[in-house]
Coordinates of C-alpha atoms in Angstrom, one line a residue:
M20 CA -12.1 -8.2 -22.3
S21 CA -8.4 -8.1 -21.2
R22 CA -7.1 -9.3 -17.9
H23 CA -3.7 -8.6 -16.4
L24 CA -1.3 -11.5 -15.8
I25 CA 1.3 -10.5 -13.3
V26 CA 4.3 -12.9 -13.4
V27 CA 6.2 -13.0 -10.1
P28 CA 9.6 -14.7 -10.8
D29 CA 11.6 -16.8 -8.5
A30 CA 14.3 -15.1 -6.5
R31 CA 17.3 -14.1 -8.7
Q32 CA 15.4 -15.0 -11.8
M33 CA 15.7 -12.6 -14.8
P34 CA 12.4 -11.4 -16.3
D35 CA 13.4 -12.5 -19.8
E36 CA 13.2 -16.1 -18.7
Y37 CA 9.5 -15.7 -19.0
T38 CA 9.4 -14.6 -22.6
E39 CA 8.6 -18.1 -23.9
I40 CA 5.6 -18.7 -21.6
I41 CA 4.2 -15.3 -22.4
N42 CA 4.6 -16.0 -26.1
E43 CA 2.8 -19.4 -25.7
L44 CA -0.3 -17.9 -24.0
P45 CA -3.4 -18.1 -26.2
A46 CA -4.5 -14.7 -27.5
D47 CA -8.2 -15.5 -26.9
L48 CA -7.6 -15.5 -23.1
G49 CA -7.1 -11.7 -23.4
L50 CA -4.2 -11.6 -21.0
R51 CA -2.0 -8.6 -20.7
P52 CA 1.2 -10.0 -19.2
R53 CA 3.6 -8.0 -17.0
I54 CA 6.7 -9.1 -15.2
A55 CA 7.0 -7.9 -11.6
P56 CA 10.6 -7.9 -10.6
W57 CA 11.4 -8.0 -6.9
A58 CA 14.3 -8.6 -4.5
G59 CA 14.9 -9.2 -0.8
S60 CA 12.6 -11.1 1.5
V61 CA 9.1 -12.4 0.8
E62 CA 7.6 -9.4 2.6
Q63 CA 9.8 -7.0 0.5
G64 CA 8.7 -8.9 -2.6
A65 CA 5.0 -8.6 -1.7
T66 CA 5.5 -4.8 -1.1
A67 CA 7.3 -4.4 -4.4
V68 CA 4.6 -6.3 -6.4
E69 CA 1.8 -4.4 -4.6
A70 CA 3.5 -1.1 -5.5
L71 CA 3.6 -2.1 -9.1
L72 CA -0.1 -3.0 -9.0
D73 CA -0.9 0.3 -7.4
K74 CA 1.3 2.3 -9.8
H75 CA -0.5 0.9 -12.8
E76 CA -3.9 0.9 -11.0
L77 CA -4.4 -2.8 -11.6
R78 CA -7.4 -4.0 -9.6
R79 CA -8.3 -7.6 -10.7
V80 CA -5.2 -9.6 -11.7
V81 CA -4.0 -13.2 -12.3
L82 CA -0.9 -13.8 -10.3
L83 CA 1.6 -16.4 -11.6
G84 CA 4.4 -17.0 -9.2
C85 CA 7.4 -19.4 -9.5
G86 CA 9.5 -20.7 -6.6
V87 CA 9.8 -18.0 -3.9
G88 CA 7.8 -15.8 -6.2
A89 CA 4.9 -18.2 -5.6
T90 CA 5.2 -17.4 -1.9
V91 CA 5.1 -13.7 -2.7
A92 CA 2.0 -14.2 -4.9
L93 CA 0.3 -16.2 -2.2
R94 CA 1.0 -13.4 0.4
I95 CA -0.6 -10.9 -1.9
A96 CA -3.7 -13.0 -2.5
A97 CA -4.0 -13.6 1.3
A98 CA -3.7 -9.8 2.0
Q99 CA -5.8 -8.6 -0.9
P100 CA -8.3 -11.3 -2.0
G101 CA -10.4 -8.9 -3.9
R102 CA -7.5 -7.9 -6.1
V103 CA -6.5 -11.4 -7.3
S104 CA -8.9 -13.2 -9.6
H105 CA -6.7 -16.3 -10.0
L106 CA -3.5 -17.6 -8.5
V107 CA -1.1 -19.9 -10.3
L108 CA 1.8 -21.2 -8.3
A109 CA 4.8 -23.3 -9.2
F110 CA 6.9 -24.8 -6.5
P111 CA 8.3 -28.2 -7.7
A112 CA 10.5 -29.1 -4.8
P113 CA 8.7 -30.8 -1.8
L114 CA 10.6 -28.5 0.5
R115 CA 9.0 -25.5 -1.2
R116 CA 5.6 -27.0 -0.7
R117 CA 6.1 -27.3 3.1
L118 CA 7.6 -23.8 3.3
M119 CA 5.1 -22.1 1.1
F120 CA 1.8 -23.5 2.4
R121 CA 1.9 -22.6 6.0
K122 CA -1.6 -22.6 7.5
S123 CA -1.5 -18.9 8.1
D124 CA -1.0 -18.2 4.4
H125 CA -3.0 -20.7 2.4
Q126 CA -6.1 -21.1 4.7
S127 CA -7.0 -17.4 4.3
V128 CA -6.8 -17.6 0.4
S129 CA -10.1 -18.3 -1.2
T130 CA -8.9 -17.3 -4.7
P131 CA -9.1 -20.1 -7.3
T132 CA -5.6 -21.6 -7.2
L133 CA -3.7 -23.9 -9.6
T134 CA -0.4 -25.4 -8.6
I135 CA 2.0 -26.7 -11.2
T136 CA 5.0 -28.8 -10.4
G137 CA 7.4 -31.2 -12.0
S138 CA 6.8 -34.9 -11.7
D139 CA 8.9 -35.1 -8.6
A140 CA 6.6 -33.2 -6.3
P141 CA 3.4 -34.1 -4.4
A142 CA 0.0 -32.8 -5.4
A143 CA -1.8 -29.9 -3.6
A144 CA -4.8 -27.7 -4.3
E145 CA -6.0 -27.9 -7.9
H146 CA -3.0 -29.5 -9.3
A147 CA -1.3 -30.4 -12.6
T148 CA 1.9 -32.3 -13.1
I149 CA 4.1 -31.8 -16.1
P150 CA 6.2 -35.0 -16.7
G151 CA 9.9 -34.3 -17.0
A152 CA 9.6 -30.8 -15.6
T153 CA 12.0 -29.7 -12.9
R154 CA 12.6 -26.6 -10.7
R155 CA 11.5 -23.8 -13.1
T156 CA 8.5 -25.3 -14.7
F157 CA 7.3 -22.1 -16.3
T158 CA 10.6 -21.6 -18.1
T159 CA 11.5 -25.2 -19.0
H160 CA 8.0 -26.2 -20.3
P161 CA 6.3 -23.0 -21.5
R162 CA 3.9 -24.6 -23.9
E163 CA 2.6 -27.1 -21.3
V164 CA 2.1 -24.4 -18.7
A165 CA 0.3 -22.2 -21.2
E166 CA -2.1 -25.0 -22.0
L167 CA -2.8 -25.6 -18.3
L168 CA -3.3 -21.8 -17.8
S169 CA -5.7 -21.7 -20.7
V170 CA -7.9 -24.5 -19.2
F171 CA -7.7 -23.1 -15.7
L172 CA -8.6 -19.5 -16.7
R173 CA -11.5 -20.3 -19.0

């Protein structure tokens, strides 16, 4: 059975920065990755990603968001809980944690959620820390992120 993995990049991040993480994903997970480019505000990003999901008629997806893209993914999971099977968020800076997890957003999300940060950030939700990782954990440590995804999604 294949599942769709929708990668929601950080603001101003190029889709090709996710090539390595996509290449590291274990084939037995049956993930079909797709990058969801977006621009503008978080609301505009959520609208753009939802439009991509609608265009390709994707109903149950794994959302993987990085930085501000994590906030976009969180908004989609809150607005459409039946559409998101798993949520994976990376927001290594403590400031992003405070900004992203406002009560109105995260309390309404019942989707299984994994957060991944560098070693300089506090823990939240189901959490994994990658030693030595910094701001863009998915792109700087693709093998480690793929291993965490593999365990989380099984």
